[in-house]
């Protein structure tokens, strides 16, 4: 039997059966995979995770293309189709202000029906409402994650008095109930910056929500990162980096931060839908977005008023919100399992 012999410089090797095999191909068989590649392989095997990822991405694409989709439908979220004389020849409401037709007035012109009393198109309101809620929540979640990671890294790595004071500041912010604080905070801020005789601008409401939910939302992420860093800073590879003379910034950036990516990503997948529900609650309570700004929470607030007369008004916004939150939570579970090397997926 012929033994394998590498022919240096020729790019081929002689294998046991006498047939040459490309050397590069032989070496590729033994090429190692990075943790990211292993995670991606495990994630692709999880059909539930892949389907949920497609659904979540689809929501953001739909929200981004909301103006185009609404234009294709031939409607907009601000026109009062039930009261505008321009559309008098196309009635959408009866004499009692309720939608004509089935399922809240679903028709070829109004795909998801219309709003009672006013006749606004529900499809247009939902598309724009998703756009407002999703991208508002995305901005808040990114700020919360970045702030929590930075504070958690500082407290966990340096320890001692630094960790003590960081912990006390975290405890101080945790003492504020964010949603109740915002309900009390919004009228006070409005009175300082907006004339009581004028309507509060939408951008001001968005900025106020962003600041408050950011300042009162980073603590959970900070504590999670801190606990992970406390265990990592005693590991051998961190001690070796210290002995080699690496700076604290390099140790945190090169040795510690890559090892906390997993909990950060998993926490992100849980934080985003939670933030969307919080924004919806604030709008539902009347201290978030208000008329005429389309918002998911405002649709539920309006639907609560029409629940007895037109229960179908809540159907499409409710299904859309439940599907998104469920898909994002399942995606978080799949990401966690994909990062777990002990997972059987």
PDB file of N, CA, C and O in Angstrom, residues 70-114:
ATOM      1  N   UNK A  70     -48.612  52.084   1.797  1.00  0.00           N
ATOM      2  CA  UNK A  70     -49.851  52.849   1.943  1.00  0.00           C
ATOM      3  C   UNK A  70     -50.209  53.540   0.642  1.00  0.00           C
ATOM      4  O   UNK A  70     -51.390  53.634   0.268  1.00  0.00           O
ATOM      5  N   UNK A  71     -49.206  54.017  -0.073  1.00  0.00           N
ATOM      6  CA  UNK A  71     -49.463  54.654  -1.362  1.00  0.00           C
ATOM      7  C   UNK A  71     -50.030  53.649  -2.358  1.00  0.00           C
ATOM      8  O   UNK A  71     -50.935  53.970  -3.139  1.00  0.00           O
ATOM      9  N   UNK A  72     -49.505  52.421  -2.335  1.00  0.00           N
ATOM     10  CA  UNK A  72     -50.032  51.379  -3.214  1.00  0.00           C
ATOM     11  C   UNK A  72     -51.489  51.059  -2.876  1.00  0.00           C
ATOM     12  O   UNK A  72     -52.285  50.726  -3.766  1.00  0.00           O
ATOM     13  N   UNK A  73     -51.825  51.135  -1.597  1.00  0.00           N
ATOM     14  CA  UNK A  73     -53.203  50.863  -1.190  1.00  0.00           C
ATOM     15  C   UNK A  73     -54.130  52.020  -1.527  1.00  0.00           C
ATOM     16  O   UNK A  73     -55.364  51.862  -1.471  1.00  0.00           O
ATOM     17  N   UNK A  74     -53.558  53.179  -1.845  1.00  0.00           N
ATOM     18  CA  UNK A  74     -54.371  54.323  -2.223  1.00  0.00           C
ATOM     19  C   UNK A  74     -55.019  55.041  -1.066  1.00  0.00           C
ATOM     20  O   UNK A  74     -56.064  55.696  -1.246  1.00  0.00           O
ATOM     21  N   UNK A  75     -54.431  54.917   0.144  1.00  0.00           N
ATOM     22  CA  UNK A  75     -54.998  55.566   1.320  1.00  0.00           C
ATOM     23  C   UNK A  75     -53.893  56.305   2.073  1.00  0.00           C
ATOM     24  O   UNK A  75     -52.730  56.295   1.662  1.00  0.00           O
ATOM     25  N   UNK A  76     -54.256  56.928   3.175  1.00  0.00           N
ATOM     26  CA  UNK A  76     -53.276  57.525   4.074  1.00  0.00           C
ATOM     27  C   UNK A  76     -53.866  57.507   5.482  1.00  0.00           C
ATOM     28  O   UNK A  76     -55.078  57.363   5.647  1.00  0.00           O
ATOM     29  N   UNK A  77     -53.030  57.631   6.507  1.00  0.00           N
ATOM     30  CA  UNK A  77     -53.542  57.468   7.883  1.00  0.00           C
ATOM     31  C   UNK A  77     -54.213  58.704   8.465  1.00  0.00           C
ATOM     32  O   UNK A  77     -54.669  58.657   9.613  1.00  0.00           O
ATOM     33  N   UNK A  78     -54.256  59.802   7.737  1.00  0.00           N
ATOM     34  CA  UNK A  78     -54.766  61.052   8.299  1.00  0.00           C
ATOM     35  C   UNK A  78     -56.118  61.483   7.718  1.00  0.00           C
ATOM     36  O   UNK A  78     -56.831  62.263   8.338  1.00  0.00           O
ATOM     37  N   UNK A  79     -56.481  60.986   6.547  1.00  0.00           N
ATOM     38  CA  UNK A  79     -57.732  61.391   5.903  1.00  0.00           C
ATOM     39  C   UNK A  79     -58.936  60.785   6.623  1.00  0.00           C
ATOM     40  O   UNK A  79     -58.963  59.582   6.913  1.00  0.00           O
ATOM     41  N   UNK A  80     -59.924  61.607   6.914  1.00  0.00           N
ATOM     42  CA  UNK A  80     -61.156  61.145   7.551  1.00  0.00           C
ATOM     43  C   UNK A  80     -62.143  60.745   6.452  1.00  0.00           C
ATOM     44  O   UNK A  80     -62.956  61.552   5.994  1.00  0.00           O
ATOM     45  N   UNK A  81     -62.048  59.503   6.018  1.00  0.00           N
ATOM     46  CA  UNK A  81     -62.862  59.045   4.889  1.00  0.00           C
ATOM     47  C   UNK A  81     -64.355  59.039   5.226  1.00  0.00           C
ATOM     48  O   UNK A  81     -65.191  59.036   4.320  1.00  0.00           O
ATOM     49  N   UNK A  82     -64.682  59.035   6.506  1.00  0.00           N
ATOM     50  CA  UNK A  82     -66.091  59.036   6.886  1.00  0.00           C
ATOM     51  C   UNK A  82     -66.677  60.419   7.026  1.00  0.00           C
ATOM     52  O   UNK A  82     -67.892  60.550   7.166  1.00  0.00           O
ATOM     53  N   UNK A  83     -65.829  61.455   7.008  1.00  0.00           N
ATOM     54  CA  UNK A  83     -66.322  62.825   7.199  1.00  0.00           C
ATOM     55  C   UNK A  83     -65.922  63.768   6.070  1.00  0.00           C
ATOM     56  O   UNK A  83     -66.521  64.830   5.919  1.00  0.00           O
ATOM     57  N   UNK A  84     -64.916  63.408   5.295  1.00  0.00           N
ATOM     58  CA  UNK A  84     -64.447  64.270   4.214  1.00  0.00           C
ATOM     59  C   UNK A  84     -65.473  64.283   3.078  1.00  0.00           C
ATOM     60  O   UNK A  84     -65.804  63.233   2.513  1.00  0.00           O
ATOM     61  N   UNK A  85     -65.992  65.466   2.710  1.00  0.00           N
ATOM     62  CA  UNK A  85     -66.985  65.534   1.616  1.00  0.00           C
ATOM     63  C   UNK A  85     -66.449  65.012   0.286  1.00  0.00           C
ATOM     64  O   UNK A  85     -67.229  64.611  -0.584  1.00  0.00           O
ATOM     65  N   UNK A  86     -65.127  65.002   0.134  1.00  0.00           N
ATOM     66  CA  UNK A  86     -64.535  64.510  -1.116  1.00  0.00           C
ATOM     67  C   UNK A  86     -64.903  63.058  -1.371  1.00  0.00           C
ATOM     68  O   UNK A  86     -65.022  62.622  -2.520  1.00  0.00           O
ATOM     69  N   UNK A  87     -65.096  62.300  -0.283  1.00  0.00           N
ATOM     70  CA  UNK A  87     -65.381  60.871  -0.409  1.00  0.00           C
ATOM     71  C   UNK A  87     -66.837  60.571  -0.069  1.00  0.00           C
ATOM     72  O   UNK A  87     -67.172  59.449   0.342  1.00  0.00           O
ATOM     73  N   UNK A  88     -67.710  61.572  -0.261  1.00  0.00           N
ATOM     74  CA  UNK A  88     -69.130  61.377   0.059  1.00  0.00           C
ATOM     75  C   UNK A  88     -69.779  60.331  -0.838  1.00  0.00           C
ATOM     76  O   UNK A  88     -70.737  59.654  -0.431  1.00  0.00           O
ATOM     77  N   UNK A  89     -69.247  60.169  -2.054  1.00  0.00           N
ATOM     78  CA  UNK A  89     -69.832  59.179  -2.971  1.00  0.00           C
ATOM     79  C   UNK A  89     -69.333  57.770  -2.678  1.00  0.00           C
ATOM     80  O   UNK A  89     -69.771  56.816  -3.318  1.00  0.00           O
ATOM     81  N   UNK A  90     -68.423  57.621  -1.708  1.00  0.00           N
ATOM     82  CA  UNK A  90     -67.900  56.312  -1.316  1.00  0.00           C
ATOM     83  C   UNK A  90     -68.050  56.157   0.202  1.00  0.00           C
ATOM     84  O   UNK A  90     -67.069  56.196   0.952  1.00  0.00           O
ATOM     85  N   UNK A  91     -69.260  56.031   0.697  1.00  0.00           N
ATOM     86  CA  UNK A  91     -69.475  55.979   2.149  1.00  0.00           C
ATOM     87  C   UNK A  91     -68.818  54.753   2.779  1.00  0.00           C
ATOM     88  O   UNK A  91     -68.850  53.654   2.215  1.00  0.00           O
ATOM     89  N   UNK A  92     -68.220  54.969   3.939  1.00  0.00           N
ATOM     90  CA  UNK A  92     -67.574  53.862   4.678  1.00  0.00           C
ATOM     91  C   UNK A  92     -68.204  53.688   6.056  1.00  0.00           C
ATOM     92  O   UNK A  92     -67.911  52.702   6.736  1.00  0.00           O
ATOM     93  N   UNK A  93     -69.051  54.654   6.477  1.00  0.00           N
ATOM     94  CA  UNK A  93     -69.706  54.584   7.786  1.00  0.00           C
ATOM     95  C   UNK A  93     -71.220  54.686   7.614  1.00  0.00           C
ATOM     96  O   UNK A  93     -71.715  55.318   6.674  1.00  0.00           O
ATOM     97  N   UNK A  94     -71.931  54.042   8.541  1.00  0.00           N
ATOM     98  CA  UNK A  94     -73.390  54.154   8.512  1.00  0.00           C
ATOM     99  C   UNK A  94     -73.830  55.390   9.304  1.00  0.00           C
ATOM    100  O   UNK A  94     -73.002  56.206   9.739  1.00  0.00           O
ATOM    101  N   UNK A  95     -75.140  55.527   9.511  1.00  0.00           N
ATOM    102  CA  UNK A  95     -75.669  56.704  10.199  1.00  0.00           C
ATOM    103  C   UNK A  95     -75.245  56.773  11.663  1.00  0.00           C
ATOM    104  O   UNK A  95     -75.304  57.838  12.288  1.00  0.00           O
ATOM    105  N   UNK A  96     -74.812  55.645  12.227  1.00  0.00           N
ATOM    106  CA  UNK A  96     -74.385  55.609  13.625  1.00  0.00           C
ATOM    107  C   UNK A  96     -72.860  55.731  13.769  1.00  0.00           C
ATOM    108  O   UNK A  96     -72.329  55.592  14.870  1.00  0.00           O
ATOM    109  N   UNK A  97     -72.170  55.954  12.655  1.00  0.00           N
ATOM    110  CA  UNK A  97     -70.728  56.085  12.688  1.00  0.00           C
ATOM    111  C   UNK A  97     -69.973  54.781  12.735  1.00  0.00           C
ATOM    112  O   UNK A  97     -68.772  54.759  13.031  1.00  0.00           O
ATOM    113  N   UNK A  98     -70.647  53.668  12.430  1.00  0.00           N
ATOM    114  CA  UNK A  98     -69.991  52.358  12.435  1.00  0.00           C
ATOM    115  C   UNK A  98     -69.620  51.959  11.010  1.00  0.00           C
ATOM    116  O   UNK A  98     -70.299  52.335  10.050  1.00  0.00           O
ATOM    117  N   UNK A  99     -68.528  51.186  10.855  1.00  0.00           N
ATOM    118  CA  UNK A  99     -68.071  50.800   9.513  1.00  0.00           C
ATOM    119  C   UNK A  99     -69.108  49.975   8.766  1.00  0.00           C
ATOM    120  O   UNK A  99     -69.766  49.106   9.348  1.00  0.00           O
ATOM    121  N   UNK A 100     -69.267  50.253   7.498  1.00  0.00           N
ATOM    122  CA  UNK A 100     -70.131  49.465   6.633  1.00  0.00           C
ATOM    123  C   UNK A 100     -69.401  48.209   6.192  1.00  0.00           C
ATOM    124  O   UNK A 100     -68.208  48.238   5.920  1.00  0.00           O
ATOM    125  N   UNK A 101     -70.114  47.096   6.109  1.00  0.00           N
ATOM    126  CA  UNK A 101     -69.497  45.855   5.655  1.00  0.00           C
ATOM    127  C   UNK A 101     -69.077  44.971   6.812  1.00  0.00           C
ATOM    128  O   UNK A 101     -69.421  45.204   7.983  1.00  0.00           O
ATOM    129  N   UNK A 102     -68.307  43.939   6.479  1.00  0.00           N
ATOM    130  CA  UNK A 102     -67.904  42.944   7.456  1.00  0.00           C
ATOM    131  C   UNK A 102     -66.503  43.231   8.000  1.00  0.00           C
ATOM    132  O   UNK A 102     -65.676  43.866   7.335  1.00  0.00           O
ATOM    133  N   UNK A 103     -66.242  42.740   9.209  1.00  0.00           N
ATOM    134  CA  UNK A 103     -64.937  42.817   9.864  1.00  0.00           C
ATOM    135  C   UNK A 103     -64.412  44.253   9.894  1.00  0.00           C
ATOM    136  O   UNK A 103     -63.301  44.554   9.493  1.00  0.00           O
ATOM    137  N   UNK A 104     -65.286  45.145  10.353  1.00  0.00           N
ATOM    138  CA  UNK A 104     -64.868  46.528  10.507  1.00  0.00           C
ATOM    139  C   UNK A 104     -64.758  47.314   9.222  1.00  0.00           C
ATOM    140  O   UNK A 104     -64.025  48.312   9.171  1.00  0.00           O
ATOM    141  N   UNK A 105     -65.436  46.875   8.181  1.00  0.00           N
ATOM    142  CA  UNK A 105     -65.412  47.623   6.923  1.00  0.00           C
ATOM    143  C   UNK A 105     -64.319  47.214   5.966  1.00  0.00           C
ATOM    144  O   UNK A 105     -63.883  48.023   5.128  1.00  0.00           O
ATOM    145  N   UNK A 106     -63.854  45.965   6.051  1.00  0.00           N
ATOM    146  CA  UNK A 106     -62.825  45.470   5.130  1.00  0.00           C
ATOM    147  C   UNK A 106     -63.369  45.473   3.711  1.00  0.00           C
ATOM    148  O   UNK A 106     -64.481  44.986   3.451  1.00  0.00           O
ATOM    149  N   UNK A 107     -62.607  46.041   2.775  1.00  0.00           N
ATOM    150  CA  UNK A 107     -63.029  46.109   1.378  1.00  0.00           C
ATOM    151  C   UNK A 107     -61.790  46.241   0.504  1.00  0.00           C
ATOM    152  O   UNK A 107     -60.652  46.276   0.989  1.00  0.00           O
ATOM    153  N   UNK A 108     -62.010  46.316  -0.799  1.00  0.00           N
ATOM    154  CA  UNK A 108     -60.894  46.483  -1.717  1.00  0.00           C
ATOM    155  C   UNK A 108     -60.199  47.818  -1.561  1.00  0.00           C
ATOM    156  O   UNK A 108     -59.003  47.948  -1.863  1.00  0.00           O
ATOM    157  N   UNK A 109     -60.926  48.832  -1.091  1.00  0.00           N
ATOM    158  CA  UNK A 109     -60.324  50.146  -0.870  1.00  0.00           C
ATOM    159  C   UNK A 109     -59.683  50.266   0.508  1.00  0.00           C
ATOM    160  O   UNK A 109     -58.706  51.004   0.685  1.00  0.00           O
ATOM    161  N   UNK A 110     -60.239  49.565   1.479  1.00  0.00           N
ATOM    162  CA  UNK A 110     -59.730  49.625   2.856  1.00  0.00           C
ATOM    163  C   UNK A 110     -59.457  48.190   3.314  1.00  0.00           C
ATOM    164  O   UNK A 110     -60.359  47.492   3.784  1.00  0.00           O
ATOM    165  N   UNK A 111     -58.194  47.770   3.188  1.00  0.00           N
ATOM    166  CA  UNK A 111     -57.836  46.359   3.347  1.00  0.00           C
ATOM    167  C   UNK A 111     -58.079  45.831   4.758  1.00  0.00           C
ATOM    168  O   UNK A 111     -58.417  44.675   4.930  1.00  0.00           O
ATOM    169  N   UNK A 112     -57.885  46.670   5.776  1.00  0.00           N
ATOM    170  CA  UNK A 112     -58.091  46.237   7.159  1.00  0.00           C
ATOM    171  C   UNK A 112     -59.318  46.898   7.782  1.00  0.00           C
ATOM    172  O   UNK A 112     -59.509  46.822   8.987  1.00  0.00           O
ATOM    173  N   UNK A 113     -60.144  47.539   6.983  1.00  0.00           N
ATOM    174  CA  UNK A 113     -61.306  48.223   7.507  1.00  0.00           C
ATOM    175  C   UNK A 113     -61.010  49.679   7.839  1.00  0.00           C
ATOM    176  O   UNK A 113     -59.954  50.216   7.492  1.00  0.00           O
ATOM    177  N   UNK A 114     -61.956  50.329   8.507  1.00  0.00           N
ATOM    178  CA  UNK A 114     -61.829  51.749   8.839  1.00  0.00           C
ATOM    179  C   UNK A 114     -62.134  51.962  10.317  1.00  0.00           C
ATOM    180  O   UNK A 114     -62.708  51.096  10.990  1.00  0.00           O
TER     181      UNK A 114
END
